[in-house]
Amino acid sequence: MRAGTKGKLEQGNAAIAIAEAIQAIETLQLEMADTLEGLTFYTGQSYQLGDVRLMDLIVKTGGLETVDISELPAVAAYDISIEQKKAEIEIAKLHLVTTFSLYGSYNMYGNDRNSILDSFESLEEKNAAGIVVNELLSENPGSILYKDSFQVVVLPAN
């Protein structure tokens, strides 16, 4: 081709094509940086865009290459999620067990507003102890679990 043989319309189209190509390159670089950040997260090794060099894929002839999918980072992330959900199920099962709770308190109150020393002469004890039992009444799938709770309080005879 010789210079000056293309019109303004063709030059404008070529400029648009170049701008689109530059934008596509920038988009691919951002996607590559995002992918490297994901690899860094899952493998614990640091990957930087400037340090990565892409190579051609090596095609082996003669046989099929099998891929072990258990080594993929996405599969490892799913395995972690599954283990977390199993732990949540175990915690939820613990709420189905009947529970017994004990509590107690010991308080002493003095009642003299004029002298703190005189309040020691009018000390009054207030003690309490109790047992709380929670047991499962209903276990209907898809509904709220209803628990019955009763409490026994032991107060001293004053």
PDB file of C-alpha atoms in Angstrom:
ATOM      1  CA  MET A   1       0.000   0.000   0.000  1.00  0.00           C
ATOM      2  CA  ARG A   2       1.010   3.507  -0.592  1.00  0.00           C
ATOM      3  CA  ALA A   3       0.571   6.415   1.757  1.00  0.00           C
ATOM      4  CA  GLY A   4      -2.423   8.612   1.123  1.00  0.00           C
ATOM      5  CA  THR A   5      -4.503   5.956  -0.608  1.00  0.00           C
ATOM      6  CA  LYS A   6      -7.020   5.476   2.258  1.00  0.00           C
ATOM      7  CA  GLY A   7      -9.836   7.888   2.965  1.00  0.00           C
ATOM      8  CA  LYS A   8     -10.856   9.536   6.242  1.00  0.00           C
ATOM      9  CA  LEU A   9     -13.616   6.964   6.854  1.00  0.00           C
ATOM     10  CA  GLU A  10     -11.185   4.042   6.632  1.00  0.00           C
ATOM     11  CA  GLN A  11      -8.691   5.897   8.864  1.00  0.00           C
ATOM     12  CA  GLY A  12     -11.436   6.560  11.427  1.00  0.00           C
ATOM     13  CA  ASN A  13     -12.449   2.885  11.397  1.00  0.00           C
ATOM     14  CA  ALA A  14      -8.828   1.837  11.883  1.00  0.00           C
ATOM     15  CA  ALA A  15      -8.449   4.279  14.819  1.00  0.00           C
ATOM     16  CA  ILE A  16     -11.604   2.858  16.438  1.00  0.00           C
ATOM     17  CA  ALA A  17     -10.292  -0.695  15.945  1.00  0.00           C
ATOM     18  CA  ILE A  18      -6.992   0.272  17.588  1.00  0.00           C
ATOM     19  CA  ALA A  19      -8.787   1.919  20.542  1.00  0.00           C
ATOM     20  CA  GLU A  20     -10.976  -1.197  20.995  1.00  0.00           C
ATOM     21  CA  ALA A  21      -7.879  -3.419  20.882  1.00  0.00           C
ATOM     22  CA  ILE A  22      -6.146  -1.283  23.539  1.00  0.00           C
ATOM     23  CA  GLN A  23      -9.265  -1.423  25.731  1.00  0.00           C
ATOM     24  CA  ALA A  24      -9.451  -5.227  25.296  1.00  0.00           C
ATOM     25  CA  ILE A  25      -5.773  -5.528  26.312  1.00  0.00           C
ATOM     26  CA  GLU A  26      -6.377  -3.442  29.457  1.00  0.00           C
ATOM     27  CA  THR A  27      -9.455  -5.517  30.332  1.00  0.00           C
ATOM     28  CA  LEU A  28      -7.503  -8.766  29.906  1.00  0.00           C
ATOM     29  CA  GLN A  29      -4.678  -7.399  32.076  1.00  0.00           C
ATOM     30  CA  LEU A  30      -7.183  -6.588  34.851  1.00  0.00           C
ATOM     31  CA  GLU A  31      -8.712 -10.066  34.589  1.00  0.00           C
ATOM     32  CA  MET A  32      -5.231 -11.621  34.705  1.00  0.00           C
ATOM     33  CA  ALA A  33      -4.342  -9.576  37.814  1.00  0.00           C
ATOM     34  CA  ASP A  34      -7.610 -10.691  39.443  1.00  0.00           C
ATOM     35  CA  THR A  35      -6.872 -14.333  38.582  1.00  0.00           C
ATOM     36  CA  LEU A  36      -3.349 -14.046  40.015  1.00  0.00           C
ATOM     37  CA  GLU A  37      -4.784 -12.505  43.194  1.00  0.00           C
ATOM     38  CA  GLY A  38      -7.108 -15.525  43.517  1.00  0.00           C
ATOM     39  CA  LEU A  39      -4.157 -17.884  43.026  1.00  0.00           C
ATOM     40  CA  THR A  40      -2.228 -16.005  45.697  1.00  0.00           C
ATOM     41  CA  PHE A  41      -5.157 -16.399  48.108  1.00  0.00           C
ATOM     42  CA  TYR A  42      -5.629 -20.129  47.518  1.00  0.00           C
ATOM     43  CA  THR A  43      -1.983 -21.198  47.248  1.00  0.00           C
ATOM     44  CA  GLY A  44      -0.328 -18.795  49.688  1.00  0.00           C
ATOM     45  CA  GLN A  45       2.341 -17.940  47.092  1.00  0.00           C
ATOM     46  CA  SER A  46       2.729 -14.431  45.727  1.00  0.00           C
ATOM     47  CA  TYR A  47       1.997 -13.925  42.027  1.00  0.00           C
ATOM     48  CA  GLN A  48       2.570 -10.546  40.375  1.00  0.00           C
ATOM     49  CA  LEU A  49       1.473  -9.676  36.834  1.00  0.00           C
ATOM     50  CA  GLY A  50       4.951  -8.492  35.819  1.00  0.00           C
ATOM     51  CA  ASP A  51       6.605 -11.721  37.022  1.00  0.00           C
ATOM     52  CA  VAL A  52       4.317 -14.160  35.196  1.00  0.00           C
ATOM     53  CA  ARG A  53       5.354 -15.426  31.779  1.00  0.00           C
ATOM     54  CA  LEU A  54       2.877 -17.465  29.767  1.00  0.00           C
ATOM     55  CA  MET A  55       4.105 -20.513  27.872  1.00  0.00           C
ATOM     56  CA  ASP A  56       2.553 -22.498  25.090  1.00  0.00           C
ATOM     57  CA  LEU A  57       0.613 -25.541  26.187  1.00  0.00           C
ATOM     58  CA  ILE A  58       2.503 -28.776  25.710  1.00  0.00           C
ATOM     59  CA  VAL A  59       0.327 -31.254  23.867  1.00  0.00           C
ATOM     60  CA  LYS A  60       1.310 -34.849  24.512  1.00  0.00           C
ATOM     61  CA  THR A  61       0.642 -37.211  21.712  1.00  0.00           C
ATOM     62  CA  GLY A  62      -0.338 -40.810  22.081  1.00  0.00           C
ATOM     63  CA  GLY A  63      -2.537 -40.733  25.176  1.00  0.00           C
ATOM     64  CA  LEU A  64      -5.050 -38.735  27.112  1.00  0.00           C
ATOM     65  CA  GLU A  65      -3.814 -36.705  30.041  1.00  0.00           C
ATOM     66  CA  THR A  66      -5.995 -36.994  33.132  1.00  0.00           C
ATOM     67  CA  VAL A  67      -6.398 -34.058  35.461  1.00  0.00           C
ATOM     68  CA  ASP A  68      -6.747 -34.540  39.215  1.00  0.00           C
ATOM     69  CA  ILE A  69      -9.541 -32.108  40.059  1.00  0.00           C
ATOM     70  CA  SER A  70      -8.971 -32.470  43.800  1.00  0.00           C
ATOM     71  CA  GLU A  71      -5.884 -30.267  43.363  1.00  0.00           C
ATOM     72  CA  LEU A  72      -7.837 -27.320  41.953  1.00  0.00           C
ATOM     73  CA  PRO A  73      -8.139 -24.265  44.248  1.00  0.00           C
ATOM     74  CA  ALA A  74     -11.910 -24.042  43.723  1.00  0.00           C
ATOM     75  CA  VAL A  75     -12.334 -27.642  44.897  1.00  0.00           C
ATOM     76  CA  ALA A  76     -10.242 -26.922  47.997  1.00  0.00           C
ATOM     77  CA  ALA A  77     -12.458 -23.911  48.753  1.00  0.00           C
ATOM     78  CA  TYR A  78     -15.576 -26.097  48.419  1.00  0.00           C
ATOM     79  CA  ASP A  79     -14.034 -28.707  50.725  1.00  0.00           C
ATOM     80  CA  ILE A  80     -13.484 -26.017  53.367  1.00  0.00           C
ATOM     81  CA  SER A  81     -17.103 -24.847  52.988  1.00  0.00           C
ATOM     82  CA  ILE A  82     -18.347 -28.425  53.377  1.00  0.00           C
ATOM     83  CA  GLU A  83     -16.339 -28.888  56.574  1.00  0.00           C
ATOM     84  CA  GLN A  84     -17.743 -25.611  57.957  1.00  0.00           C
ATOM     85  CA  LYS A  85     -21.304 -26.722  57.214  1.00  0.00           C
ATOM     86  CA  LYS A  86     -20.662 -30.089  58.906  1.00  0.00           C
ATOM     87  CA  ALA A  87     -19.488 -28.220  62.018  1.00  0.00           C
ATOM     88  CA  GLU A  88     -22.634 -26.050  61.912  1.00  0.00           C
ATOM     89  CA  ILE A  89     -24.796 -29.183  61.731  1.00  0.00           C
ATOM     90  CA  GLU A  90     -23.043 -30.637  64.790  1.00  0.00           C
ATOM     91  CA  ILE A  91     -23.616 -27.393  66.702  1.00  0.00           C
ATOM     92  CA  ALA A  92     -27.294 -27.417  65.707  1.00  0.00           C
ATOM     93  CA  LYS A  93     -27.629 -31.020  66.934  1.00  0.00           C
ATOM     94  CA  LEU A  94     -26.343 -29.953  70.354  1.00  0.00           C
ATOM     95  CA  HIS A  95     -29.394 -27.716  70.740  1.00  0.00           C
ATOM     96  CA  LEU A  96     -31.623 -30.802  70.539  1.00  0.00           C
ATOM     97  CA  VAL A  97     -30.177 -32.293  73.714  1.00  0.00           C
ATOM     98  CA  THR A  98     -31.936 -31.769  77.059  1.00  0.00           C
ATOM     99  CA  THR A  99     -29.894 -29.345  79.126  1.00  0.00           C
ATOM    100  CA  PHE A 100     -29.607 -28.899  82.874  1.00  0.00           C
ATOM    101  CA  SER A 101     -28.316 -25.650  84.322  1.00  0.00           C
ATOM    102  CA  LEU A 102     -27.520 -24.769  87.919  1.00  0.00           C
ATOM    103  CA  TYR A 103     -27.222 -21.286  89.340  1.00  0.00           C
ATOM    104  CA  GLY A 104     -26.875 -19.640  92.700  1.00  0.00           C
ATOM    105  CA  SER A 105     -26.391 -16.286  94.336  1.00  0.00           C
ATOM    106  CA  TYR A 106     -25.400 -14.964  97.749  1.00  0.00           C
ATOM    107  CA  ASN A 107     -26.121 -11.333  98.571  1.00  0.00           C
ATOM    108  CA  MET A 108     -25.842  -9.316 101.759  1.00  0.00           C
ATOM    109  CA  TYR A 109     -27.560  -5.934 102.082  1.00  0.00           C
ATOM    110  CA  GLY A 110     -27.176  -3.344 104.827  1.00  0.00           C
ATOM    111  CA  ASN A 111     -29.844  -0.717 105.324  1.00  0.00           C
ATOM    112  CA  ASP A 112     -28.727   2.434 107.110  1.00  0.00           C
ATOM    113  CA  ARG A 113     -28.577   5.597 105.015  1.00  0.00           C
ATOM    114  CA  ASN A 114     -26.922   7.723 107.698  1.00  0.00           C
ATOM    115  CA  SER A 115     -23.869   5.652 108.599  1.00  0.00           C
ATOM    116  CA  ILE A 116     -22.071   2.997 106.609  1.00  0.00           C
ATOM    117  CA  LEU A 117     -20.794   1.372 109.798  1.00  0.00           C
ATOM    118  CA  ASP A 118     -24.332   1.093 111.225  1.00  0.00           C
ATOM    119  CA  SER A 119     -25.446  -0.618 108.014  1.00  0.00           C
ATOM    120  CA  PHE A 120     -23.262  -3.616 108.965  1.00  0.00           C
ATOM    121  CA  GLU A 121     -25.467  -4.178 112.010  1.00  0.00           C
ATOM    122  CA  SER A 122     -28.594  -4.574 109.872  1.00  0.00           C
ATOM    123  CA  LEU A 123     -27.147  -6.971 107.278  1.00  0.00           C
ATOM    124  CA  GLU A 124     -29.737  -9.130 105.629  1.00  0.00           C
ATOM    125  CA  GLU A 125     -28.868 -12.240 103.636  1.00  0.00           C
ATOM    126  CA  LYS A 126     -30.639 -13.067 100.416  1.00  0.00           C
ATOM    127  CA  ASN A 127     -29.605 -16.393  98.981  1.00  0.00           C
ATOM    128  CA  ALA A 128     -31.028 -18.252  96.034  1.00  0.00           C
ATOM    129  CA  ALA A 129     -30.196 -21.404  94.131  1.00  0.00           C
ATOM    130  CA  GLY A 130     -31.943 -23.063  91.258  1.00  0.00           C
ATOM    131  CA  ILE A 131     -32.010 -25.686  88.550  1.00  0.00           C
ATOM    132  CA  VAL A 132     -33.191 -25.004  84.998  1.00  0.00           C
ATOM    133  CA  VAL A 133     -34.125 -27.880  82.685  1.00  0.00           C
ATOM    134  CA  ASN A 134     -34.717 -27.355  78.959  1.00  0.00           C
ATOM    135  CA  GLU A 135     -36.084 -30.264  76.993  1.00  0.00           C
ATOM    136  CA  LEU A 136     -37.252 -30.692  73.428  1.00  0.00           C
ATOM    137  CA  LEU A 137     -41.022 -30.979  73.005  1.00  0.00           C
ATOM    138  CA  SER A 138     -41.454 -30.994  69.240  1.00  0.00           C
ATOM    139  CA  GLU A 139     -39.139 -31.769  66.372  1.00  0.00           C
ATOM    140  CA  ASN A 140     -41.154 -31.060  63.229  1.00  0.00           C
ATOM    141  CA  PRO A 141     -39.071 -30.714  60.037  1.00  0.00           C
ATOM    142  CA  GLY A 142     -39.222 -27.206  58.666  1.00  0.00           C
ATOM    143  CA  SER A 143     -40.652 -25.677  61.828  1.00  0.00           C
ATOM    144  CA  ILE A 144     -39.236 -23.979  64.871  1.00  0.00           C
ATOM    145  CA  LEU A 145     -38.122 -26.280  67.642  1.00  0.00           C
ATOM    146  CA  TYR A 146     -40.175 -25.642  70.742  1.00  0.00           C
ATOM    147  CA  LYS A 147     -38.481 -26.136  74.082  1.00  0.00           C
ATOM    148  CA  ASP A 148     -40.117 -26.488  77.445  1.00  0.00           C
ATOM    149  CA  SER A 149     -38.320 -24.839  80.305  1.00  0.00           C
ATOM    150  CA  PHE A 150     -39.020 -25.184  83.970  1.00  0.00           C
ATOM    151  CA  GLN A 151     -37.155 -23.804  86.913  1.00  0.00           C
ATOM    152  CA  VAL A 152     -36.884 -24.822  90.550  1.00  0.00           C
ATOM    153  CA  VAL A 153     -35.822 -22.066  92.946  1.00  0.00           C
ATOM    154  CA  VAL A 154     -34.632 -22.783  96.458  1.00  0.00           C
ATOM    155  CA  LEU A 155     -34.823 -19.857  98.892  1.00  0.00           C
ATOM    156  CA  PRO A 156     -33.726 -20.019 102.532  1.00  0.00           C
ATOM    157  CA  ALA A 157     -36.345 -19.712 105.241  1.00  0.00           C
ATOM    158  CA  ASN A 158     -35.678 -16.406 107.046  1.00  0.00           C
TER     159      ASN A 158
END
